[in-house]
Short mmCIF file of C-alpha atoms and ligand atoms in Angstrom, two decimals:
data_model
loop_
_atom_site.label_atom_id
_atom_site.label_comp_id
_atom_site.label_asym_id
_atom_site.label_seq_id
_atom_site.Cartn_x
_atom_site.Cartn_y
_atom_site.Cartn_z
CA UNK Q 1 9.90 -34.98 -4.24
CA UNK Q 2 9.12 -38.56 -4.89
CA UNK Q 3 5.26 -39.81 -5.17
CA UNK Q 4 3.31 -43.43 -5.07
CA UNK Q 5 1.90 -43.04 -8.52
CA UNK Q 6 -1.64 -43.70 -7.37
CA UNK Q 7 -1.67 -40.76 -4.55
CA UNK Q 8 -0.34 -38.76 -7.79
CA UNK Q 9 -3.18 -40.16 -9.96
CA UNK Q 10 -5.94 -39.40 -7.16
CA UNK Q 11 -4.38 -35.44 -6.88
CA UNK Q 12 -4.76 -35.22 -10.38
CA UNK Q 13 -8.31 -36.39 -10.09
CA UNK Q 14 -8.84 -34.46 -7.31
CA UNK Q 15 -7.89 -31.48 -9.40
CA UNK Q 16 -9.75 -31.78 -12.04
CA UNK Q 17 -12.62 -31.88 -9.60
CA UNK Q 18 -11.36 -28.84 -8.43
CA UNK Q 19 -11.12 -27.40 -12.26
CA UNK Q 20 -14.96 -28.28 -12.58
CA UNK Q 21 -15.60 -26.31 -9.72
CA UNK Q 22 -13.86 -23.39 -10.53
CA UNK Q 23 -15.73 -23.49 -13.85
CA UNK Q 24 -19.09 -23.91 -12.61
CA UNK Q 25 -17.82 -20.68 -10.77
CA UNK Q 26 -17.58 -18.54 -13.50
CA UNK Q 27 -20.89 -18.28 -14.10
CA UNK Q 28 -21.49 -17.11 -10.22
CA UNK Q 29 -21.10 -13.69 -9.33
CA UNK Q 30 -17.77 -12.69 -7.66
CA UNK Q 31 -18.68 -12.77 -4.09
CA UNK Q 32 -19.86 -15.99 -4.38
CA UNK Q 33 -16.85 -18.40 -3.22
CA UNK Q 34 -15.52 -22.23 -3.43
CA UNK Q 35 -14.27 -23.10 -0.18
CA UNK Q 36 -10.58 -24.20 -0.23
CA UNK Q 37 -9.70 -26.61 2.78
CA UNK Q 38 -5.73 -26.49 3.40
CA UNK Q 39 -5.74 -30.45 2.07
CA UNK Q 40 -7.50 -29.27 -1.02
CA UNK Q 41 -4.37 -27.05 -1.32
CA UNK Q 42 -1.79 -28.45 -0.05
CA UNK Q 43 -2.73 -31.57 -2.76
CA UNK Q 44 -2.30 -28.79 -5.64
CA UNK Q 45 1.12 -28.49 -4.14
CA UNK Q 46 1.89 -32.10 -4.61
CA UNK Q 47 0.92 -32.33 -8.19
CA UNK Q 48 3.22 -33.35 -10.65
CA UNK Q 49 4.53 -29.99 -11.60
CA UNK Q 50 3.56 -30.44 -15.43
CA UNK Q 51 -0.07 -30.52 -14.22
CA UNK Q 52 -0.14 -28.13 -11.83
CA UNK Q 53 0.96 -26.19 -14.97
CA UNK Q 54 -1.47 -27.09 -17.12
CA UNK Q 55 -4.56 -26.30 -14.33
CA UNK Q 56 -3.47 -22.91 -13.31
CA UNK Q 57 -2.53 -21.97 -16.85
CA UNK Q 58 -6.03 -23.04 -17.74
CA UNK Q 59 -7.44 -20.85 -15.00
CA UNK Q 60 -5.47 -17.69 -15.94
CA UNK Q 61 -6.44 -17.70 -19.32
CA UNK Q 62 -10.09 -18.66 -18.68
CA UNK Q 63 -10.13 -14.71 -16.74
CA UNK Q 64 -6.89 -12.42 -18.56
CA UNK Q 65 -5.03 -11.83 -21.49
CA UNK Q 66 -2.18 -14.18 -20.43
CA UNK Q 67 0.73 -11.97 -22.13
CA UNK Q 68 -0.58 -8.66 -20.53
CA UNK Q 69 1.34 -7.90 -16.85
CA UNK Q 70 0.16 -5.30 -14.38
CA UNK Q 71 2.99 -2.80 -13.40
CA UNK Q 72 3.00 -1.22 -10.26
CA UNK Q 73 5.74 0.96 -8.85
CA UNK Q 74 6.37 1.60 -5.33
CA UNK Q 75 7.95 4.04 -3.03
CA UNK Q 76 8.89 4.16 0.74
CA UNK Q 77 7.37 7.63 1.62
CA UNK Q 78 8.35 6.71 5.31
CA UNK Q 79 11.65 4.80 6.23
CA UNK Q 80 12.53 2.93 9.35
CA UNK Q 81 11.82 2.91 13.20
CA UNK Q 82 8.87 0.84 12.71
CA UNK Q 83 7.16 -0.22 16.47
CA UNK Q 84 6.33 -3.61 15.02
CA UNK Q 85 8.49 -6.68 15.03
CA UNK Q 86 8.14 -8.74 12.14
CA UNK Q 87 10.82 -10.77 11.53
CA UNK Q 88 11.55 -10.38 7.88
CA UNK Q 89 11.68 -6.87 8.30
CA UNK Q 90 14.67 -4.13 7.81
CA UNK Q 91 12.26 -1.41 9.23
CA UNK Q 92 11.52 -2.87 12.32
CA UNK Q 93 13.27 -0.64 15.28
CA UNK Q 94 13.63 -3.72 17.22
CA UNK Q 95 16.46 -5.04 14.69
CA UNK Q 96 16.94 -1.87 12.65
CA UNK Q 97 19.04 -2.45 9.50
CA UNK Q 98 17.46 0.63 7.71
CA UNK Q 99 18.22 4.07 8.98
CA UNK Q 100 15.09 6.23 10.16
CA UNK Q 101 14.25 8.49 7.81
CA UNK Q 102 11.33 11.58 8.28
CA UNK Q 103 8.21 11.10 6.00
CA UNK Q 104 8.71 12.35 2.21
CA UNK Q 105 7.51 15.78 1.02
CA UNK Q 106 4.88 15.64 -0.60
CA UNK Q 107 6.32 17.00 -4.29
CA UNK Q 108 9.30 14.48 -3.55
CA UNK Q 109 6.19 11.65 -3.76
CA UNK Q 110 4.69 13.45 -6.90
CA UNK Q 111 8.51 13.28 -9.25
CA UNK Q 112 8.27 9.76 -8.31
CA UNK Q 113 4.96 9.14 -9.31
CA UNK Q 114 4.97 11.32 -12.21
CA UNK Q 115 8.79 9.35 -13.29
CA UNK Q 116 6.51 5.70 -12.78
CA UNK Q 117 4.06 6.54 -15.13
CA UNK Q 118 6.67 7.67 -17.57
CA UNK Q 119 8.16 4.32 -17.33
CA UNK Q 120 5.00 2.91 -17.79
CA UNK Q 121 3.85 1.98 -14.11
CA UNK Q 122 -0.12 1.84 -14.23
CA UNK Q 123 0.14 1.85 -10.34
CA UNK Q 124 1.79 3.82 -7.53
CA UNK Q 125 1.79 2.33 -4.39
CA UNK Q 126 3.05 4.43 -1.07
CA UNK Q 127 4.54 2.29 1.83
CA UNK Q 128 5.49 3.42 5.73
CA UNK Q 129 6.85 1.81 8.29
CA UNK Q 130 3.97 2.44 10.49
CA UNK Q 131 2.29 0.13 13.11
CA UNK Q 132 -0.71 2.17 12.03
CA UNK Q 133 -0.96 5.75 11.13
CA UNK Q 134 -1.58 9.06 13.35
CA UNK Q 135 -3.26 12.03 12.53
CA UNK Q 136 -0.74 14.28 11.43
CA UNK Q 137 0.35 11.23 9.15
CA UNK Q 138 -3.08 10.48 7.30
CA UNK Q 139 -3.26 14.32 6.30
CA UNK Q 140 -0.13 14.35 4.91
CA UNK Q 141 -0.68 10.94 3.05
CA UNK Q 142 -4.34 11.66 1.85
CA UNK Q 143 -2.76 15.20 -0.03
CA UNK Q 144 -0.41 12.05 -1.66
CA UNK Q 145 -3.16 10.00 -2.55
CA UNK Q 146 -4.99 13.30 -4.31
CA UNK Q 147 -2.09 14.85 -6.13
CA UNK Q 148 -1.32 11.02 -7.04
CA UNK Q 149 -4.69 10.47 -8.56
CA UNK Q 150 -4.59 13.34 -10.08
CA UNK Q 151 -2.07 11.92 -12.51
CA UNK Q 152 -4.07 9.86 -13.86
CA UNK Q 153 -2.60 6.64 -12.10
CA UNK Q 154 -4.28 4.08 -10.10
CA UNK Q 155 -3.27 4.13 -6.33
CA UNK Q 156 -2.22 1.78 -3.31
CA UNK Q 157 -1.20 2.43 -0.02
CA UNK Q 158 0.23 -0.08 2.59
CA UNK Q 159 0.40 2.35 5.93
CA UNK Q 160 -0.08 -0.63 8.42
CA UNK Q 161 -3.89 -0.98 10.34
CA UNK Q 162 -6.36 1.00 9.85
CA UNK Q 163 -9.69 2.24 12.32
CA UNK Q 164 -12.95 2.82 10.23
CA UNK Q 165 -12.00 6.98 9.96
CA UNK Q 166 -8.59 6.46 8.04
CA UNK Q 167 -10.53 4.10 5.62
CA UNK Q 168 -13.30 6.36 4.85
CA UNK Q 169 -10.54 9.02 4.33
CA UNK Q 170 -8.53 7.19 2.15
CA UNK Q 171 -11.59 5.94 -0.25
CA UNK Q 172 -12.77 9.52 -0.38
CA UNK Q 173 -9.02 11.05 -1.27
CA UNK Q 174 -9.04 8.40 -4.54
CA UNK Q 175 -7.52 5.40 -2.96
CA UNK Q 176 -8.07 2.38 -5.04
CA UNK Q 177 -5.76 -0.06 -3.46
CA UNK Q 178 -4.79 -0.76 0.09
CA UNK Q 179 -2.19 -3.51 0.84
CA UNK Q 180 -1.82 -5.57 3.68
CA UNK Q 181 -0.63 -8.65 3.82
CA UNK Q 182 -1.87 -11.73 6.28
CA UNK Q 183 2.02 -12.60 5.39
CA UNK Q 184 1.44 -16.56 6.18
CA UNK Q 185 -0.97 -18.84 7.79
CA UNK Q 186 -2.86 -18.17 11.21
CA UNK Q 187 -0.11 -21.42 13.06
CA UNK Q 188 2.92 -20.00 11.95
CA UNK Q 189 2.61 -16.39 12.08
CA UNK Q 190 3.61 -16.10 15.89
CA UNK Q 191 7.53 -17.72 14.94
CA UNK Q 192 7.50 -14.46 12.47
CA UNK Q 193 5.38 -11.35 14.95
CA UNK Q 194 4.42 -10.74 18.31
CA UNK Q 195 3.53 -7.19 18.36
CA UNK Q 196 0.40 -7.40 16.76
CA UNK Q 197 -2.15 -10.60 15.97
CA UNK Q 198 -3.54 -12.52 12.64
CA UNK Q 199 -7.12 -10.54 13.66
CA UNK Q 200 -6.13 -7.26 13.95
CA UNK Q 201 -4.95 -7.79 10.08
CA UNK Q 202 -7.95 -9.52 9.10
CA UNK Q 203 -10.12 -6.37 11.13
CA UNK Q 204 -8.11 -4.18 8.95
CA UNK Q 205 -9.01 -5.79 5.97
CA UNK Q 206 -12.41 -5.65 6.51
CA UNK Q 207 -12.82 -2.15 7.08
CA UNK Q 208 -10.82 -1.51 4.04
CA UNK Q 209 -13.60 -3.53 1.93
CA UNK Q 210 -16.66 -1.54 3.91
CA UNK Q 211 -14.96 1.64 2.66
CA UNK Q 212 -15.34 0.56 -1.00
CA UNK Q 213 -11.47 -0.16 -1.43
CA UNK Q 214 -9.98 -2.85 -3.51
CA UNK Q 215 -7.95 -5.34 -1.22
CA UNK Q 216 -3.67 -6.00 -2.23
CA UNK Q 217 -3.01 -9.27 0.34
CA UNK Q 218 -0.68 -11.80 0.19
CA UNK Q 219 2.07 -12.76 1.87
CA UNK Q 220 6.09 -13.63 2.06
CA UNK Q 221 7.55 -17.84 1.02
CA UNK Q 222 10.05 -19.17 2.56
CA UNK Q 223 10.19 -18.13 6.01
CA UNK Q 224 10.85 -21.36 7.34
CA UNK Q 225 6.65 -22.62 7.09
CA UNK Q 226 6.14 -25.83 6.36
CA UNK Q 227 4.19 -27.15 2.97
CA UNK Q 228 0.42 -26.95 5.67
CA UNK Q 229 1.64 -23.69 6.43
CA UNK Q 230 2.19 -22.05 2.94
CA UNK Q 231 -1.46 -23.72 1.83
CA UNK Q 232 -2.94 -22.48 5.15
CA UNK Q 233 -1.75 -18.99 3.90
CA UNK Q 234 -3.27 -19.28 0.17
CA UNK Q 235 -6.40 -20.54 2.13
CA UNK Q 236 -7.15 -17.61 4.33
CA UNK Q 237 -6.54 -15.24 1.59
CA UNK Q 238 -9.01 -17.49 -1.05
CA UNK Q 239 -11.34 -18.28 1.53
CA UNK Q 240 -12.23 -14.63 1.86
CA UNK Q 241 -15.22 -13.56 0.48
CA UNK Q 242 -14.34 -11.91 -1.64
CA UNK Q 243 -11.17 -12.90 -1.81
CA UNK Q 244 -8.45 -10.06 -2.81
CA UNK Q 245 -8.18 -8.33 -5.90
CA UNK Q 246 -4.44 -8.30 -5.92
CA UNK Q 247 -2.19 -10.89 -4.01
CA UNK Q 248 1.28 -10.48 -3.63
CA UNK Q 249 3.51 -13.26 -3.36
CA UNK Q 250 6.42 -12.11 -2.16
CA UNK Q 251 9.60 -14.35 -1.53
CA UNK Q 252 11.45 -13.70 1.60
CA UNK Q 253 14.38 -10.76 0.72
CA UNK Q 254 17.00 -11.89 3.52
CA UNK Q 255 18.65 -8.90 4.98
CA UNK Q 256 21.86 -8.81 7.71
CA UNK Q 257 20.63 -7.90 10.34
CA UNK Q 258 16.92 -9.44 10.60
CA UNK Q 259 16.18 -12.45 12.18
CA UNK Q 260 15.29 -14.12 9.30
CA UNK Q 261 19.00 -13.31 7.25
CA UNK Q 262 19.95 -16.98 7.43
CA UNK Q 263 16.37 -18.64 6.75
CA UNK Q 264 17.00 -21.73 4.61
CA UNK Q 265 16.70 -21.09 0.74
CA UNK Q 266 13.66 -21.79 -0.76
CA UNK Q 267 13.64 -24.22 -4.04
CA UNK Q 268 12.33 -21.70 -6.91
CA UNK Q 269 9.94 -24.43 -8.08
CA UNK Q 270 8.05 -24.38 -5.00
CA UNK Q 271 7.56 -20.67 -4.98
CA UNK Q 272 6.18 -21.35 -8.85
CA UNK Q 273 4.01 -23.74 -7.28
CA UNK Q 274 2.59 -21.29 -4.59
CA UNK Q 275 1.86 -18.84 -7.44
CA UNK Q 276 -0.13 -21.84 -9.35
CA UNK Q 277 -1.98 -22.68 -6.15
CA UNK Q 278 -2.70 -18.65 -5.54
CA UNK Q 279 -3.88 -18.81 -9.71
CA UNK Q 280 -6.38 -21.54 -9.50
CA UNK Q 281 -7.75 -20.73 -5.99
CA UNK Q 282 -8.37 -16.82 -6.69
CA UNK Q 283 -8.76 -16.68 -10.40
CA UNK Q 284 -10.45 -13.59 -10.78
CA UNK Q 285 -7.02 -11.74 -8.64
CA UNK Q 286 -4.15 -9.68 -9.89
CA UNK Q 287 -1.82 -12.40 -8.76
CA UNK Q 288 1.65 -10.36 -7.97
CA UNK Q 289 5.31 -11.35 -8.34
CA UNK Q 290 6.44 -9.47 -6.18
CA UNK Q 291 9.85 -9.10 -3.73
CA UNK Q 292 12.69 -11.51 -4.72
CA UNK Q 293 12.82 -10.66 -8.32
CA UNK Q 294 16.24 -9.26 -8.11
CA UNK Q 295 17.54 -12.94 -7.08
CA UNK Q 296 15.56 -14.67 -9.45
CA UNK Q 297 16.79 -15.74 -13.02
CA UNK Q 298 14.74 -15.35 -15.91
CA UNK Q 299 13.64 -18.58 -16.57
CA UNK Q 300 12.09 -19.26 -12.69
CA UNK Q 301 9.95 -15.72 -13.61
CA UNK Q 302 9.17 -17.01 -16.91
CA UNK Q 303 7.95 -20.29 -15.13
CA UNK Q 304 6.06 -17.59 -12.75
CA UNK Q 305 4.56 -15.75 -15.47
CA UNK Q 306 3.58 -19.17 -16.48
CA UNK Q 307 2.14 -20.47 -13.34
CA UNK Q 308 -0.17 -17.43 -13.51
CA UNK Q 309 1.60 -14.48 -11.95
CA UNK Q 310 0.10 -11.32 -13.93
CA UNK Q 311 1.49 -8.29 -11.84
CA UNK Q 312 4.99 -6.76 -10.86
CA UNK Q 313 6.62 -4.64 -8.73
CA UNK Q 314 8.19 -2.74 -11.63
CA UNK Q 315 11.50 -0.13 -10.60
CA UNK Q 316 14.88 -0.18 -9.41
CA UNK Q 317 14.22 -0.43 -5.81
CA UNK Q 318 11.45 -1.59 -3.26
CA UNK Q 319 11.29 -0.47 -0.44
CA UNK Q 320 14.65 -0.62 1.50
CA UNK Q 321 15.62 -3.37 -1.03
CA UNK Q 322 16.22 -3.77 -4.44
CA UNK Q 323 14.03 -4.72 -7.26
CA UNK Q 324 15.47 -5.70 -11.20
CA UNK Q 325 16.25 -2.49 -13.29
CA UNK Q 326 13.15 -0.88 -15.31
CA UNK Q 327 15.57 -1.87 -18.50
CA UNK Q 328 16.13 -5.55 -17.43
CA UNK Q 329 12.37 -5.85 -16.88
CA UNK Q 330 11.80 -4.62 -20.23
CA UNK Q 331 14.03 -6.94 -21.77
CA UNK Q 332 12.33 -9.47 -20.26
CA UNK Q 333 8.89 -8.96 -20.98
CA UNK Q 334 10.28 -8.15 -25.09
CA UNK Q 335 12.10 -12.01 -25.07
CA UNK Q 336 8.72 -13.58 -23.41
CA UNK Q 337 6.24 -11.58 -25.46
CA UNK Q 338 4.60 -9.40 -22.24
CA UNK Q 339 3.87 -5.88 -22.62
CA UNK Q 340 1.73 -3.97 -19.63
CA UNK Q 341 -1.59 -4.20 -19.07
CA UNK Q 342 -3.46 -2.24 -21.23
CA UNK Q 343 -0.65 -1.60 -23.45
CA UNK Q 344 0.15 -3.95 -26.35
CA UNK Q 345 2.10 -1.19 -28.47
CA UNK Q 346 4.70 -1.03 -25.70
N1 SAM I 401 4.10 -1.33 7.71
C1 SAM I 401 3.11 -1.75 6.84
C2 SAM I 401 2.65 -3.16 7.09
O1 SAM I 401 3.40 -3.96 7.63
O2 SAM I 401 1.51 -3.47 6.73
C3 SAM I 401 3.47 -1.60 5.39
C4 SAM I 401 4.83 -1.93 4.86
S1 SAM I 401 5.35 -3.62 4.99
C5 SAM I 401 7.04 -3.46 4.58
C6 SAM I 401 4.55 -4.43 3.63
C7 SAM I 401 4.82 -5.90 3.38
O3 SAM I 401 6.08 -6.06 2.74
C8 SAM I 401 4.90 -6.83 4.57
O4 SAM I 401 3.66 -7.19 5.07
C9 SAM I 401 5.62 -8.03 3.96
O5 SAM I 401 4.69 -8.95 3.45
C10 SAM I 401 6.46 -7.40 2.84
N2 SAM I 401 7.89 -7.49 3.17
C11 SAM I 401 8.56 -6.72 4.05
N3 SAM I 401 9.86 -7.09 4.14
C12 SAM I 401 10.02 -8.14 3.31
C13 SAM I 401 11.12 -8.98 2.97
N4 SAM I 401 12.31 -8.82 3.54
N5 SAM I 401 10.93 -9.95 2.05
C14 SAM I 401 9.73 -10.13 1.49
N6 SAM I 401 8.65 -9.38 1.78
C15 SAM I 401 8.78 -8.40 2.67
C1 DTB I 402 4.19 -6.43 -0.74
O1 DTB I 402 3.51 -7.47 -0.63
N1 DTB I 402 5.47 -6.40 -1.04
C2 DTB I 402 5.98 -5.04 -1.07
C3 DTB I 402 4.68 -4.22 -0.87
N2 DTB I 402 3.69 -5.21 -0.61
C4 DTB I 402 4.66 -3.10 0.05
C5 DTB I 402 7.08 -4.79 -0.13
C6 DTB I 402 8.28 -5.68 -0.37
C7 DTB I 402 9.35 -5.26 0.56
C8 DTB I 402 10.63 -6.02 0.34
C9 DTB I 402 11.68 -5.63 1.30
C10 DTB I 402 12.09 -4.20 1.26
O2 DTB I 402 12.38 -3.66 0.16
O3 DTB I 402 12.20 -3.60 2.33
FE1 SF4 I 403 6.76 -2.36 10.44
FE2 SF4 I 403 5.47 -3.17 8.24
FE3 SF4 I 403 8.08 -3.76 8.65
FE4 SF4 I 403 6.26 -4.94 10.14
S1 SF4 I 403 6.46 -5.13 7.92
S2 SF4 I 403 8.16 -4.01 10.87
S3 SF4 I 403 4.75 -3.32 10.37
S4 SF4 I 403 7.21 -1.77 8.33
#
């Protein structure tokens, strides 16, 4: 990308503007919130990489221990046939790549939880393919939730939406987490679903925060949205008030099969830069690296790590895809230093 060096020298003013801001912040309580506009973000974007650098790294260390990563492991406790049509999605039944599978047992859920924490995993995160859950489904996911708790790790779910019942439920089994994503901003979001709309995932949100539960949002890069589109995602998600705790940032997995397999490839540097704009816009979050490790070299998660990512989806697979091995994630956080959150003997 080539820039006129005074519309780099005004972003860079601009930024530290924003930096000021941000500072003043601090000394707010949480719920109180800067307002991003999209220009405001999309101008982080354009900054000379170096800088962009320099601000979010300035951020992150301002709020965490910038060696320390959050490691949360996940599990598919419900495979496939999934009503909804997202287009990045192996689970959908209207472009099924993934077989349909019956829910997990519940002690099948338990050996994987209790096998996360031995690795080290401070969270366990359940996943369905569900448009939203039924009945039969919650009971059999809030004795999950207990028995999970009951180990001693922290917990996330991401079951699809939610009404104000299966919220309540879920905060008073031990839920701490529940994720679900916006996925990208409010104009592009029809090219990627149709079966459901940008408010009924905001709705769900809410009712997860009037429960008491700790919001996971984010969303997937490089689905074919455009540089407005990417900041208009970062923008809803910092915008809301509060804005998540934890905020994946996942980069599309391309799967045969979906109709996003032959999206263009994204440029690794710009999904660094959508982790620095996700950094200095919602300091306070668990920022998460999350899907497209396994195609990622070391150095572009190093420059992640860098750019203020603090969080990982940490096993060999998932949910239908794959994920880096436990023992080349552990190489890699012993070459750059990291060691989990919480953990500095690891
Ligand atoms: N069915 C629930 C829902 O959609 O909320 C929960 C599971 S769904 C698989 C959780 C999230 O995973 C999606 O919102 C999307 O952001 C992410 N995801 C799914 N497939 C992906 C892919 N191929 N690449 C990157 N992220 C993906
Ligand atoms: C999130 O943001 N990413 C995770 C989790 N939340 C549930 C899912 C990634 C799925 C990647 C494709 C797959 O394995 O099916
Ligand atoms: Fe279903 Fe979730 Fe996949 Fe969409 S992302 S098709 S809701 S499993």
């Amino acid at each position: 990308m080539l820039f006129r060096v005074e519309d780099t020298l005004s972003f860079i003013l601009r930024a530290y503007t924003f930096m000021q801001n941000q500072t003043a912040k601090l000394a707010e309580p949480q719920t109180s919130q800067t307002h991003w506009t999209v220009e405001q973000i999309e101008a982080l974007f354009r900054l000379p990489f170096s800088d962009l650098m320099y601000l979010a790294q300035q951020v992150h260390r301002e709020h965490f221990d910038p060696n320390a990563v959050q490691l949360s492991t996940l599990l598919s406790i419900k495979t496939g046939g999934c009503s909804e049509d997202c287009g990045y999605c192996t689970q959908s039944s209207f472009h099924s790549s993934v077989e349909n599978k019956k829910m997990l047992e519940l002690d099948e859920v338990v050996k994987a939880a209790k096998a996360a924490k031995e690795a080290g995993a401070g969270r366990f995160c359940m996943g369905a393919a569900w448009r939203e859950p039924s009945k039969e489904d919650m009971s059999a996911v809030l004795e999950m939730v207990r028995e999970v708790r009951a180990l001693g790790m922290e917990t996330c779910a991401t079951l699809g939406m939610l009404n104000d019942e299966q919220t309540e439920q879920l905060k008073d089994a031990g839920l701490d987490y529940y994720n679900h994503n916006l996925d990208t901003s409010p104009e592009f979001y029809g090219n990627i679903i149709t079966t459901r709309d940008y408010q009924d995932r905001i709705a769900t949100l809410e009712r997860v925060r009037k429960a008491g539960m700790s919001i996971c949002s984010g969303g997937i890069i490089g689905m074919g949205e455009n540089l407005t589109q990417r900041a208009g995602l970062i923008a809803q998600l910092a915008n809301m008030d509060p804005y998540p705790e934890s905020v994946p940032i996942n980069n599309l997995v391309k799967v045969e099969g979906t109709p996003l397999a032959d999206a263009e490839d994204l440029d690794p540097l710009d999904f660094v830069r959508t982790i620095a704009a996700a950094r200095i816009t919602m300091p306070k979050a668990y920022v998460r690296l999350s899907a497209g490790r396994g195609e990622m070299s070391d150095a572009v998660q190093a420059l992640c790590f860098l750019a203020g990512a603090n969080s990982i989806f940490y096993g060999d697979q998932l949910l239908t895809t794959g994920n880096p091995e436990v023992d080349r994630d552990r190489a890699l956080m012993g070459k750059l230093g990291m060691y989990p959150l919480a953990d500095k003997n690891y």
